[in-house]
Amino acid sequence: SDLHEVEDYLQRNTCTMISAKYGSWKSPISIDMICSGAIAINTVALNGDFQYWLQARPADGGISLMRRSADGNTNEIISAPYNVRSRVHEYGGGAYLVAENTIYFSNFSDNVLYSLPIDGNITPVTNAGTRRYADFIMDKSRNRLIAVCEDHAIPGQEAQNFLVGIDLSHTNTGTVLAQGWDFYSTPRLSPDGSKVVFLTWRHPNMPWDGTHLWLADILDDGTFGNLREIAGGDQESVFQPSWSPDGALYFVSDRSGWWNLYTLKNDGSIENILPMNAEFGAPQWVFGMETYAFLSAKKMLITYIIRGESHFDILDMTTKTVTQLQAPQAVNSFAVYGEQILFTAADTTEPNALYLLDLQTNKLDTILKTTPITIDPAYVSRAQSLEYPTENGKTAFAFYYPPQNPEYTPLANELPPLLVKCHGGPVSAVRSSLSLGVQFWTSRGFAVLDVNYGGSAGYGREYRDRLQGQWGVIDLQDSVNGARYLTQAGLADPARVFITGGSAGGYTVLCALTFTDVFTAGTSYFGISDLEMLKQDSHKFESHDIDMLVGTDPQLFIDRSPIHHTEKLHLPTLLLQGLDDKVVPPNQTQKIEQALLAKGLPVAALYFAGEGHGFRKAENNKKSFEAELSFYAQIGGFIPGDDIPVLPIANLKK
């Protein structure tokens, strides 16, 4: 122990760089920093002098609601045993609402909506039962909430989705206001409360494939009347309808091939207010997502993506001019109140944090950092936007991160190991903002390729649609070609190319280890091994998405499922899985583990009780990082600089 302390001191206090093998470098970006010291924050709100946000509780995996007053005093106003999460669509979102002096929230364990008056007590708004609620708004003049509701009344049958009105004068389950579609989202009232808009879609579409935007009058009895469809369709994705302060309706649509901003004019026509090859929308995996907000009737706060890069601006709707905000650009959540903007964001050298921006003074205050430790920029590997050739004469996109640690120099003639990261979704995307999960690897001597394969959001509709019918093909090809591009350029060791991913990304990993010879080993976090089983076990929200991604021919499900081609599975594999996962059930991982063991291939598997689709508990995230680093070290032939347990790997020849 004393020798290690001396070595650490000498490394950090001498000008001489240490020559050491890639992967074995010691890094100040520790596993504990990422897993225990970090705070997950999202879904912000502003109301008068109070700022609100959701904050994860690593100890029990729950989520609390935090409130900060103007004097800087911060309190956990909704805490354990409550868990501020919605279960609608399983992924949730839209789990709380601040309405004047009362907070309304969904509790994860019982699916009940509760109210919390300021300086009051938590009381139920809805009865416990089979209904779940999300994305609720206040209908003040009628003393009710309007919410998306998902009813699981009949076990074994598909849940029913609709919009409900929840009378706040007594505890109830809500009165149905709109029904008949498979899915509903984003009910939004006009400023005078006379009209409402909302989105619907039907199987097999996901909301990024096609949604319908509806406008209705609210009648005297509170029901919806004069319902008319004003935009969208099965081939047009509409996102975030919103009303301006003067009652004009705005929304995002990809009818031009890009998710752009539109407004409904008085004559019924629709105008693209800022035509750009940019994405003002995003895949609606959860409720409550926003990419713009009104500062006034003529000024709008906007966030958008151009070729994977984030922008955070103010749009003058009269002059159509855009002014960049002097603030971190990769915004995750934001809220506006007067001239105040509360938002979470990251940039290329700082991890996600909570900020408050005063537009009158241009003062930017950091309210809360997600990690208490400041990272020396010398250790930060900067994202390099990469475009490279892939199949069919197409171009794929990724962010490349070279190894970066000022204390070390590599051994002579050694190339770094490469870690190819495949995001989940699969129509999600990665951005170039600082990720401690990436810097963990680069500061230890890995090169990292974070792939936005065909199907990823942020590059327009054509790129997003490349995955239609081609899941397990395009994502795999783009990951393989990205790895080849770097190894052929001499930027990575072709004998030490690892691949990692979760959920849909885990599926790509398993396909890569089964159907290609490019990779050395891989790690699947709750990855899919059997597409047929996924289709049978999937919850309603995604139950038909696989038909869009793969097709309806049963043979395709067999052809692209690694579990049906174990004779081709030939590479060391690490498997990580939550035992309570309802999206990708544990049997998906167990089947692939059994196949690897039967073949005598190196395999390690960790199963975590109490974890679902994505790990929330700090201790389990720590074990995952330790296992992945130990796994690559044993396969890649280096000794980690971290003092971590050695992962037992079955069938590994020493």
JSON list of N, CA and C in Angstrom, two decimals, residues 378-440:
[
{"chain": "A", "resi": 378, "resn": "ALA", "atom": "N", "xyz": [-6.32, 18.28, -18.81]},
{"chain": "A", "resi": 378, "resn": "ALA", "atom": "CA", "xyz": [-5.21, 17.56, -19.44]},
{"chain": "A", "resi": 378, "resn": "ALA", "atom": "C", "xyz": [-5.52, 16.07, -19.57]},
{"chain": "A", "resi": 379, "resn": "TYR", "atom": "N", "xyz": [-6.47, 15.58, -18.77]},
{"chain": "A", "resi": 379, "resn": "TYR", "atom": "CA", "xyz": [-6.83, 14.17, -18.83]},
{"chain": "A", "resi": 379, "resn": "TYR", "atom": "C", "xyz": [-8.01, 13.91, -19.77]},
{"chain": "A", "resi": 380, "resn": "VAL", "atom": "N", "xyz": [-8.59, 14.96, -20.30]},
{"chain": "A", "resi": 380, "resn": "VAL", "atom": "CA", "xyz": [-9.80, 14.81, -21.10]},
{"chain": "A", "resi": 380, "resn": "VAL", "atom": "C", "xyz": [-9.46, 14.58, -22.56]},
{"chain": "A", "resi": 381, "resn": "SER", "atom": "N", "xyz": [-9.97, 13.50, -23.10]},
{"chain": "A", "resi": 381, "resn": "SER", "atom": "CA", "xyz": [-9.85, 13.22, -24.53]},
{"chain": "A", "resi": 381, "resn": "SER", "atom": "C", "xyz": [-11.00, 13.91, -25.25]},
{"chain": "A", "resi": 382, "resn": "ARG", "atom": "N", "xyz": [-10.67, 14.79, -26.20]},
{"chain": "A", "resi": 382, "resn": "ARG", "atom": "CA", "xyz": [-11.71, 15.56, -26.90]},
{"chain": "A", "resi": 382, "resn": "ARG", "atom": "C", "xyz": [-12.31, 14.74, -28.04]},
{"chain": "A", "resi": 383, "resn": "ALA", "atom": "N", "xyz": [-13.61, 14.81, -28.16]},
{"chain": "A", "resi": 383, "resn": "ALA", "atom": "CA", "xyz": [-14.30, 14.09, -29.23]},
{"chain": "A", "resi": 383, "resn": "ALA", "atom": "C", "xyz": [-13.89, 14.63, -30.60]},
{"chain": "A", "resi": 384, "resn": "GLN", "atom": "N", "xyz": [-13.63, 13.73, -31.50]},
{"chain": "A", "resi": 384, "resn": "GLN", "atom": "CA", "xyz": [-13.36, 14.07, -32.89]},
{"chain": "A", "resi": 384, "resn": "GLN", "atom": "C", "xyz": [-14.48, 13.49, -33.75]},
{"chain": "A", "resi": 385, "resn": "SER", "atom": "N", "xyz": [-15.24, 14.37, -34.40]},
{"chain": "A", "resi": 385, "resn": "SER", "atom": "CA", "xyz": [-16.34, 13.91, -35.24]},
{"chain": "A", "resi": 385, "resn": "SER", "atom": "C", "xyz": [-15.79, 13.14, -36.43]},
{"chain": "A", "resi": 386, "resn": "LEU", "atom": "N", "xyz": [-16.30, 11.95, -36.64]},
{"chain": "A", "resi": 386, "resn": "LEU", "atom": "CA", "xyz": [-15.74, 11.06, -37.66]},
{"chain": "A", "resi": 386, "resn": "LEU", "atom": "C", "xyz": [-16.83, 10.66, -38.64]},
{"chain": "A", "resi": 387, "resn": "GLU", "atom": "N", "xyz": [-16.53, 10.77, -39.92]},
{"chain": "A", "resi": 387, "resn": "GLU", "atom": "CA", "xyz": [-17.37, 10.24, -40.98]},
{"chain": "A", "resi": 387, "resn": "GLU", "atom": "C", "xyz": [-16.54, 9.22, -41.75]},
{"chain": "A", "resi": 388, "resn": "TYR", "atom": "N", "xyz": [-17.10, 8.06, -41.98]},
{"chain": "A", "resi": 388, "resn": "TYR", "atom": "CA", "xyz": [-16.33, 7.01, -42.63]},
{"chain": "A", "resi": 388, "resn": "TYR", "atom": "C", "xyz": [-17.23, 6.20, -43.56]},
{"chain": "A", "resi": 389, "resn": "PRO", "atom": "N", "xyz": [-16.62, 5.57, -44.57]},
{"chain": "A", "resi": 389, "resn": "PRO", "atom": "CA", "xyz": [-17.42, 4.82, -45.55]},
{"chain": "A", "resi": 389, "resn": "PRO", "atom": "C", "xyz": [-17.95, 3.53, -44.95]},
{"chain": "A", "resi": 390, "resn": "THR", "atom": "N", "xyz": [-19.17, 3.20, -45.33]},
{"chain": "A", "resi": 390, "resn": "THR", "atom": "CA", "xyz": [-19.77, 1.94, -44.92]},
{"chain": "A", "resi": 390, "resn": "THR", "atom": "C", "xyz": [-20.44, 1.30, -46.13]},
{"chain": "A", "resi": 391, "resn": "GLU", "atom": "N", "xyz": [-21.22, 0.27, -45.92]},
{"chain": "A", "resi": 391, "resn": "GLU", "atom": "CA", "xyz": [-21.80, -0.50, -47.02]},
{"chain": "A", "resi": 391, "resn": "GLU", "atom": "C", "xyz": [-22.67, 0.37, -47.94]},
{"chain": "A", "resi": 392, "resn": "ASN", "atom": "N", "xyz": [-22.80, -0.10, -49.19]},
{"chain": "A", "resi": 392, "resn": "ASN", "atom": "CA", "xyz": [-23.70, 0.49, -50.20]},
{"chain": "A", "resi": 392, "resn": "ASN", "atom": "C", "xyz": [-23.34, 1.94, -50.52]},
{"chain": "A", "resi": 393, "resn": "GLY", "atom": "N", "xyz": [-22.05, 2.27, -50.42]},
{"chain": "A", "resi": 393, "resn": "GLY", "atom": "CA", "xyz": [-21.60, 3.62, -50.77]},
{"chain": "A", "resi": 393, "resn": "GLY", "atom": "C", "xyz": [-22.07, 4.69, -49.81]},
{"chain": "A", "resi": 394, "resn": "LYS", "atom": "N", "xyz": [-22.52, 4.30, -48.62]},
{"chain": "A", "resi": 394, "resn": "LYS", "atom": "CA", "xyz": [-23.04, 5.25, -47.64]},
{"chain": "A", "resi": 394, "resn": "LYS", "atom": "C", "xyz": [-21.93, 5.72, -46.71]},
{"chain": "A", "resi": 395, "resn": "THR", "atom": "N", "xyz": [-22.27, 6.74, -45.93]},
{"chain": "A", "resi": 395, "resn": "THR", "atom": "CA", "xyz": [-21.38, 7.27, -44.90]},
{"chain": "A", "resi": 395, "resn": "THR", "atom": "C", "xyz": [-22.00, 7.03, -43.54]},
{"chain": "A", "resi": 396, "resn": "ALA", "atom": "N", "xyz": [-21.19, 6.62, -42.58]},
{"chain": "A", "resi": 396, "resn": "ALA", "atom": "CA", "xyz": [-21.63, 6.46, -41.19]},
{"chain": "A", "resi": 396, "resn": "ALA", "atom": "C", "xyz": [-20.93, 7.49, -40.32]},
{"chain": "A", "resi": 397, "resn": "PHE", "atom": "N", "xyz": [-21.45, 7.68, -39.11]},
{"chain": "A", "resi": 397, "resn": "PHE", "atom": "CA", "xyz": [-20.94, 8.73, -38.23]},
{"chain": "A", "resi": 397, "resn": "PHE", "atom": "C", "xyz": [-20.58, 8.15, -36.86]},
{"chain": "A", "resi": 398, "resn": "ALA", "atom": "N", "xyz": [-19.58, 8.76, -36.25]},
{"chain": "A", "resi": 398, "resn": "ALA", "atom": "CA", "xyz": [-19.15, 8.36, -34.91]},
{"chain": "A", "resi": 398, "resn": "ALA", "atom": "C", "xyz": [-18.32, 9.47, -34.30]},
{"chain": "A", "resi": 399, "resn": "PHE", "atom": "N", "xyz": [-18.03, 9.35, -33.02]},
{"chain": "A", "resi": 399, "resn": "PHE", "atom": "CA", "xyz": [-17.08, 10.22, -32.35]},
{"chain": "A", "resi": 399, "resn": "PHE", "atom": "C", "xyz": [-15.90, 9.37, -31.91]},
{"chain": "A", "resi": 400, "resn": "TYR", "atom": "N", "xyz": [-14.71, 9.83, -32.29]},
{"chain": "A", "resi": 400, "resn": "TYR", "atom": "CA", "xyz": [-13.47, 9.11, -31.96]},
{"chain": "A", "resi": 400, "resn": "TYR", "atom": "C", "xyz": [-12.75, 9.85, -30.84]},
{"chain": "A", "resi": 401, "resn": "TYR", "atom": "N", "xyz": [-12.31, 9.08, -29.83]},
{"chain": "A", "resi": 401, "resn": "TYR", "atom": "CA", "xyz": [-11.58, 9.61, -28.69]},
{"chain": "A", "resi": 401, "resn": "TYR", "atom": "C", "xyz": [-10.23, 8.90, -28.58]},
{"chain": "A", "resi": 402, "resn": "PRO", "atom": "N", "xyz": [-9.12, 9.59, -28.80]},
{"chain": "A", "resi": 402, "resn": "PRO", "atom": "CA", "xyz": [-7.81, 8.95, -28.65]},
{"chain": "A", "resi": 402, "resn": "PRO", "atom": "C", "xyz": [-7.45, 8.79, -27.17]},
{"chain": "A", "resi": 403, "resn": "PRO", "atom": "N", "xyz": [-6.53, 7.90, -26.85]},
{"chain": "A", "resi": 403, "resn": "PRO", "atom": "CA", "xyz": [-6.06, 7.79, -25.46]},
{"chain": "A", "resi": 403, "resn": "PRO", "atom": "C", "xyz": [-5.49, 9.13, -25.00]},
{"chain": "A", "resi": 404, "resn": "GLN", "atom": "N", "xyz": [-5.73, 9.47, -23.73]},
{"chain": "A", "resi": 404, "resn": "GLN", "atom": "CA", "xyz": [-5.25, 10.75, -23.22]},
{"chain": "A", "resi": 404, "resn": "GLN", "atom": "C", "xyz": [-4.97, 10.67, -21.73]},
{"chain": "A", "resi": 405, "resn": "ASN", "atom": "N", "xyz": [-3.70, 10.79, -21.37]},
{"chain": "A", "resi": 405, "resn": "ASN", "atom": "CA", "xyz": [-3.29, 10.84, -19.97]},
{"chain": "A", "resi": 405, "resn": "ASN", "atom": "C", "xyz": [-1.90, 11.48, -19.94]},
{"chain": "A", "resi": 406, "resn": "PRO", "atom": "N", "xyz": [-1.76, 12.69, -19.36]},
{"chain": "A", "resi": 406, "resn": "PRO", "atom": "CA", "xyz": [-0.50, 13.42, -19.43]},
{"chain": "A", "resi": 406, "resn": "PRO", "atom": "C", "xyz": [0.64, 12.76, -18.65]},
{"chain": "A", "resi": 407, "resn": "GLU", "atom": "N", "xyz": [0.32, 11.76, -17.85]},
{"chain": "A", "resi": 407, "resn": "GLU", "atom": "CA", "xyz": [1.35, 11.12, -17.03]},
{"chain": "A", "resi": 407, "resn": "GLU", "atom": "C", "xyz": [2.05, 9.97, -17.75]},
{"chain": "A", "resi": 408, "resn": "TYR", "atom": "N", "xyz": [1.49, 9.55, -18.90]},
{"chain": "A", "resi": 408, "resn": "TYR", "atom": "CA", "xyz": [2.00, 8.33, -19.52]},
{"chain": "A", "resi": 408, "resn": "TYR", "atom": "C", "xyz": [2.36, 8.54, -20.99]},
{"chain": "A", "resi": 409, "resn": "THR", "atom": "N", "xyz": [3.29, 7.74, -21.42]},
{"chain": "A", "resi": 409, "resn": "THR", "atom": "CA", "xyz": [3.61, 7.60, -22.82]},
{"chain": "A", "resi": 409, "resn": "THR", "atom": "C", "xyz": [3.58, 6.11, -23.14]},
{"chain": "A", "resi": 410, "resn": "PRO", "atom": "N", "xyz": [3.12, 5.71, -24.31]},
{"chain": "A", "resi": 410, "resn": "PRO", "atom": "CA", "xyz": [2.99, 4.28, -24.60]},
{"chain": "A", "resi": 410, "resn": "PRO", "atom": "C", "xyz": [4.35, 3.63, -24.85]},
{"chain": "A", "resi": 411, "resn": "LEU", "atom": "N", "xyz": [4.35, 2.32, -24.81]},
{"chain": "A", "resi": 411, "resn": "LEU", "atom": "CA", "xyz": [5.54, 1.57, -25.16]},
{"chain": "A", "resi": 411, "resn": "LEU", "atom": "C", "xyz": [5.84, 1.77, -26.64]},
{"chain": "A", "resi": 412, "resn": "ALA", "atom": "N", "xyz": [7.08, 1.62, -26.99]},
{"chain": "A", "resi": 412, "resn": "ALA", "atom": "CA", "xyz": [7.49, 1.79, -28.39]},
{"chain": "A", "resi": 412, "resn": "ALA", "atom": "C", "xyz": [6.75, 0.79, -29.29]},
{"chain": "A", "resi": 413, "resn": "ASN", "atom": "N", "xyz": [6.27, 1.31, -30.42]},
{"chain": "A", "resi": 413, "resn": "ASN", "atom": "CA", "xyz": [5.63, 0.49, -31.46]},
{"chain": "A", "resi": 413, "resn": "ASN", "atom": "C", "xyz": [4.33, -0.18, -31.00]},
{"chain": "A", "resi": 414, "resn": "GLU", "atom": "N", "xyz": [3.75, 0.29, -29.91]},
{"chain": "A", "resi": 414, "resn": "GLU", "atom": "CA", "xyz": [2.49, -0.28, -29.44]},
{"chain": "A", "resi": 414, "resn": "GLU", "atom": "C", "xyz": [1.32, 0.59, -29.89]},
{"chain": "A", "resi": 415, "resn": "LEU", "atom": "N", "xyz": [0.25, -0.04, -30.34]},
{"chain": "A", "resi": 415, "resn": "LEU", "atom": "CA", "xyz": [-0.98, 0.65, -30.67]},
{"chain": "A", "resi": 415, "resn": "LEU", "atom": "C", "xyz": [-1.99, 0.43, -29.56]},
{"chain": "A", "resi": 416, "resn": "PRO", "atom": "N", "xyz": [-2.88, 1.39, -29.32]},
{"chain": "A", "resi": 416, "resn": "PRO", "atom": "CA", "xyz": [-3.83, 1.24, -28.21]},
{"chain": "A", "resi": 416, "resn": "PRO", "atom": "C", "xyz": [-4.94, 0.25, -28.52]},
{"chain": "A", "resi": 417, "resn": "PRO", "atom": "N", "xyz": [-5.47, -0.41, -27.48]},
{"chain": "A", "resi": 417, "resn": "PRO", "atom": "CA", "xyz": [-6.70, -1.19, -27.67]},
{"chain": "A", "resi": 417, "resn": "PRO", "atom": "C", "xyz": [-7.84, -0.25, -28.03]},
{"chain": "A", "resi": 418, "resn": "LEU", "atom": "N", "xyz": [-8.78, -0.75, -28.79]},
{"chain": "A", "resi": 418, "resn": "LEU", "atom": "CA", "xyz": [-9.92, 0.05, -29.22]},
{"chain": "A", "resi": 418, "resn": "LEU", "atom": "C", "xyz": [-11.19, -0.51, -28.59]},
{"chain": "A", "resi": 419, "resn": "LEU", "atom": "N", "xyz": [-11.99, 0.39, -28.01]},
{"chain": "A", "resi": 419, "resn": "LEU", "atom": "CA", "xyz": [-13.30, 0.03, -27.48]},
{"chain": "A", "resi": 419, "resn": "LEU", "atom": "C", "xyz": [-14.37, 0.69, -28.35]},
{"chain": "A", "resi": 420, "resn": "VAL", "atom": "N", "xyz": [-15.13, -0.12, -29.06]},
{"chain": "A", "resi": 420, "resn": "VAL", "atom": "CA", "xyz": [-16.23, 0.36, -29.89]},
{"chain": "A", "resi": 420, "resn": "VAL", "atom": "C", "xyz": [-17.50, 0.33, -29.05]},
{"chain": "A", "resi": 421, "resn": "LYS", "atom": "N", "xyz": [-18.15, 1.47, -28.90]},
{"chain": "A", "resi": 421, "resn": "LYS", "atom": "CA", "xyz": [-19.36, 1.58, -28.08]},
{"chain": "A", "resi": 421, "resn": "LYS", "atom": "C", "xyz": [-20.58, 1.68, -28.99]},
{"chain": "A", "resi": 422, "resn": "CYS", "atom": "N", "xyz": [-21.59, 0.84, -28.70]},
{"chain": "A", "resi": 422, "resn": "CYS", "atom": "CA", "xyz": [-22.84, 0.82, -29.47]},
{"chain": "A", "resi": 422, "resn": "CYS", "atom": "C", "xyz": [-23.98, 1.28, -28.56]},
{"chain": "A", "resi": 423, "resn": "HIS", "atom": "N", "xyz": [-24.60, 2.38, -28.89]},
{"chain": "A", "resi": 423, "resn": "HIS", "atom": "CA", "xyz": [-25.67, 2.89, -28.03]},
{"chain": "A", "resi": 423, "resn": "HIS", "atom": "C", "xyz": [-26.93, 2.04, -28.15]},
{"chain": "A", "resi": 424, "resn": "GLY", "atom": "N", "xyz": [-27.79, 2.16, -27.16]},
{"chain": "A", "resi": 424, "resn": "GLY", "atom": "CA", "xyz": [-29.07, 1.47, -27.19]},
{"chain": "A", "resi": 424, "resn": "GLY", "atom": "C", "xyz": [-30.08, 2.25, -28.00]},
{"chain": "A", "resi": 425, "resn": "GLY", "atom": "N", "xyz": [-31.31, 1.83, -27.92]},
{"chain": "A", "resi": 425, "resn": "GLY", "atom": "CA", "xyz": [-32.34, 2.57, -28.63]},
{"chain": "A", "resi": 425, "resn": "GLY", "atom": "C", "xyz": [-33.24, 1.73, -29.53]},
{"chain": "A", "resi": 426, "resn": "PRO", "atom": "N", "xyz": [-32.81, 1.38, -30.73]},
{"chain": "A", "resi": 426, "resn": "PRO", "atom": "CA", "xyz": [-31.55, 1.74, -31.36]},
{"chain": "A", "resi": 426, "resn": "PRO", "atom": "C", "xyz": [-31.55, 3.10, -32.07]},
{"chain": "A", "resi": 427, "resn": "VAL", "atom": "N", "xyz": [-32.68, 3.84, -32.02]},
{"chain": "A", "resi": 427, "resn": "VAL", "atom": "CA", "xyz": [-32.70, 5.13, -32.71]},
{"chain": "A", "resi": 427, "resn": "VAL", "atom": "C", "xyz": [-32.30, 6.29, -31.80]},
{"chain": "A", "resi": 428, "resn": "SER", "atom": "N", "xyz": [-31.63, 5.99, -30.72]},
{"chain": "A", "resi": 428, "resn": "SER", "atom": "CA", "xyz": [-31.06, 7.05, -29.89]},
{"chain": "A", "resi": 428, "resn": "SER", "atom": "C", "xyz": [-29.79, 7.55, -30.56]},
{"chain": "A", "resi": 429, "resn": "ALA", "atom": "N", "xyz": [-28.96, 8.26, -29.83]},
{"chain": "A", "resi": 429, "resn": "ALA", "atom": "CA", "xyz": [-27.71, 8.77, -30.39]},
{"chain": "A", "resi": 429, "resn": "ALA", "atom": "C", "xyz": [-26.78, 9.17, -29.26]},
{"chain": "A", "resi": 430, "resn": "VAL", "atom": "N", "xyz": [-25.50, 9.22, -29.57]},
{"chain": "A", "resi": 430, "resn": "VAL", "atom": "CA", "xyz": [-24.51, 9.76, -28.63]},
{"chain": "A", "resi": 430, "resn": "VAL", "atom": "C", "xyz": [-24.08, 11.13, -29.13]},
{"chain": "A", "resi": 431, "resn": "ARG", "atom": "N", "xyz": [-23.62, 11.96, -28.18]},
{"chain": "A", "resi": 431, "resn": "ARG", "atom": "CA", "xyz": [-23.17, 13.30, -28.53]},
{"chain": "A", "resi": 431, "resn": "ARG", "atom": "C", "xyz": [-21.72, 13.48, -28.11]},
{"chain": "A", "resi": 432, "resn": "SER", "atom": "N", "xyz": [-21.16, 14.61, -28.48]},
{"chain": "A", "resi": 432, "resn": "SER", "atom": "CA", "xyz": [-19.73, 14.85, -28.25]},
{"chain": "A", "resi": 432, "resn": "SER", "atom": "C", "xyz": [-19.44, 15.45, -26.89]},
{"chain": "A", "resi": 433, "resn": "SER", "atom": "N", "xyz": [-20.45, 15.68, -26.08]},
{"chain": "A", "resi": 433, "resn": "SER", "atom": "CA", "xyz": [-20.23, 16.26, -24.76]},
{"chain": "A", "resi": 433, "resn": "SER", "atom": "C", "xyz": [-19.52, 15.25, -23.86]},
{"chain": "A", "resi": 434, "resn": "LEU", "atom": "N", "xyz": [-18.91, 15.79, -22.80]},
{"chain": "A", "resi": 434, "resn": "LEU", "atom": "CA", "xyz": [-18.07, 14.97, -21.93]},
{"chain": "A", "resi": 434, "resn": "LEU", "atom": "C", "xyz": [-18.88, 13.84, -21.29]},
{"chain": "A", "resi": 435, "resn": "SER", "atom": "N", "xyz": [-18.35, 12.64, -21.42]},
{"chain": "A", "resi": 435, "resn": "SER", "atom": "CA", "xyz": [-18.91, 11.46, -20.79]},
{"chain": "A", "resi": 435, "resn": "SER", "atom": "C", "xyz": [-17.84, 10.82, -19.93]},
{"chain": "A", "resi": 436, "resn": "LEU", "atom": "N", "xyz": [-18.09, 10.74, -18.63]},
{"chain": "A", "resi": 436, "resn": "LEU", "atom": "CA", "xyz": [-17.11, 10.09, -17.76]},
{"chain": "A", "resi": 436, "resn": "LEU", "atom": "C", "xyz": [-16.95, 8.63, -18.12]},
{"chain": "A", "resi": 437, "resn": "GLY", "atom": "N", "xyz": [-18.02, 8.03, -18.65]},
{"chain": "A", "resi": 437, "resn": "GLY", "atom": "CA", "xyz": [-17.94, 6.64, -19.07]},
{"chain": "A", "resi": 437, "resn": "GLY", "atom": "C", "xyz": [-16.99, 6.43, -20.24]},
{"chain": "A", "resi": 438, "resn": "VAL", "atom": "N", "xyz": [-16.80, 7.45, -21.07]},
{"chain": "A", "resi": 438, "resn": "VAL", "atom": "CA", "xyz": [-15.80, 7.40, -22.15]},
{"chain": "A", "resi": 438, "resn": "VAL", "atom": "C", "xyz": [-14.43, 7.74, -21.61]},
{"chain": "A", "resi": 439, "resn": "GLN", "atom": "N", "xyz": [-14.35, 8.80, -20.80]},
{"chain": "A", "resi": 439, "resn": "GLN", "atom": "CA", "xyz": [-13.06, 9.25, -20.29]},
{"chain": "A", "resi": 439, "resn": "GLN", "atom": "C", "xyz": [-12.43, 8.20, -19.35]},
{"chain": "A", "resi": 440, "resn": "PHE", "atom": "N", "xyz": [-13.24, 7.40, -18.71]},
{"chain": "A", "resi": 440, "resn": "PHE", "atom": "CA", "xyz": [-12.72, 6.31, -17.90]},
{"chain": "A", "resi": 440, "resn": "PHE", "atom": "C", "xyz": [-11.76, 5.45, -18.72]}
]
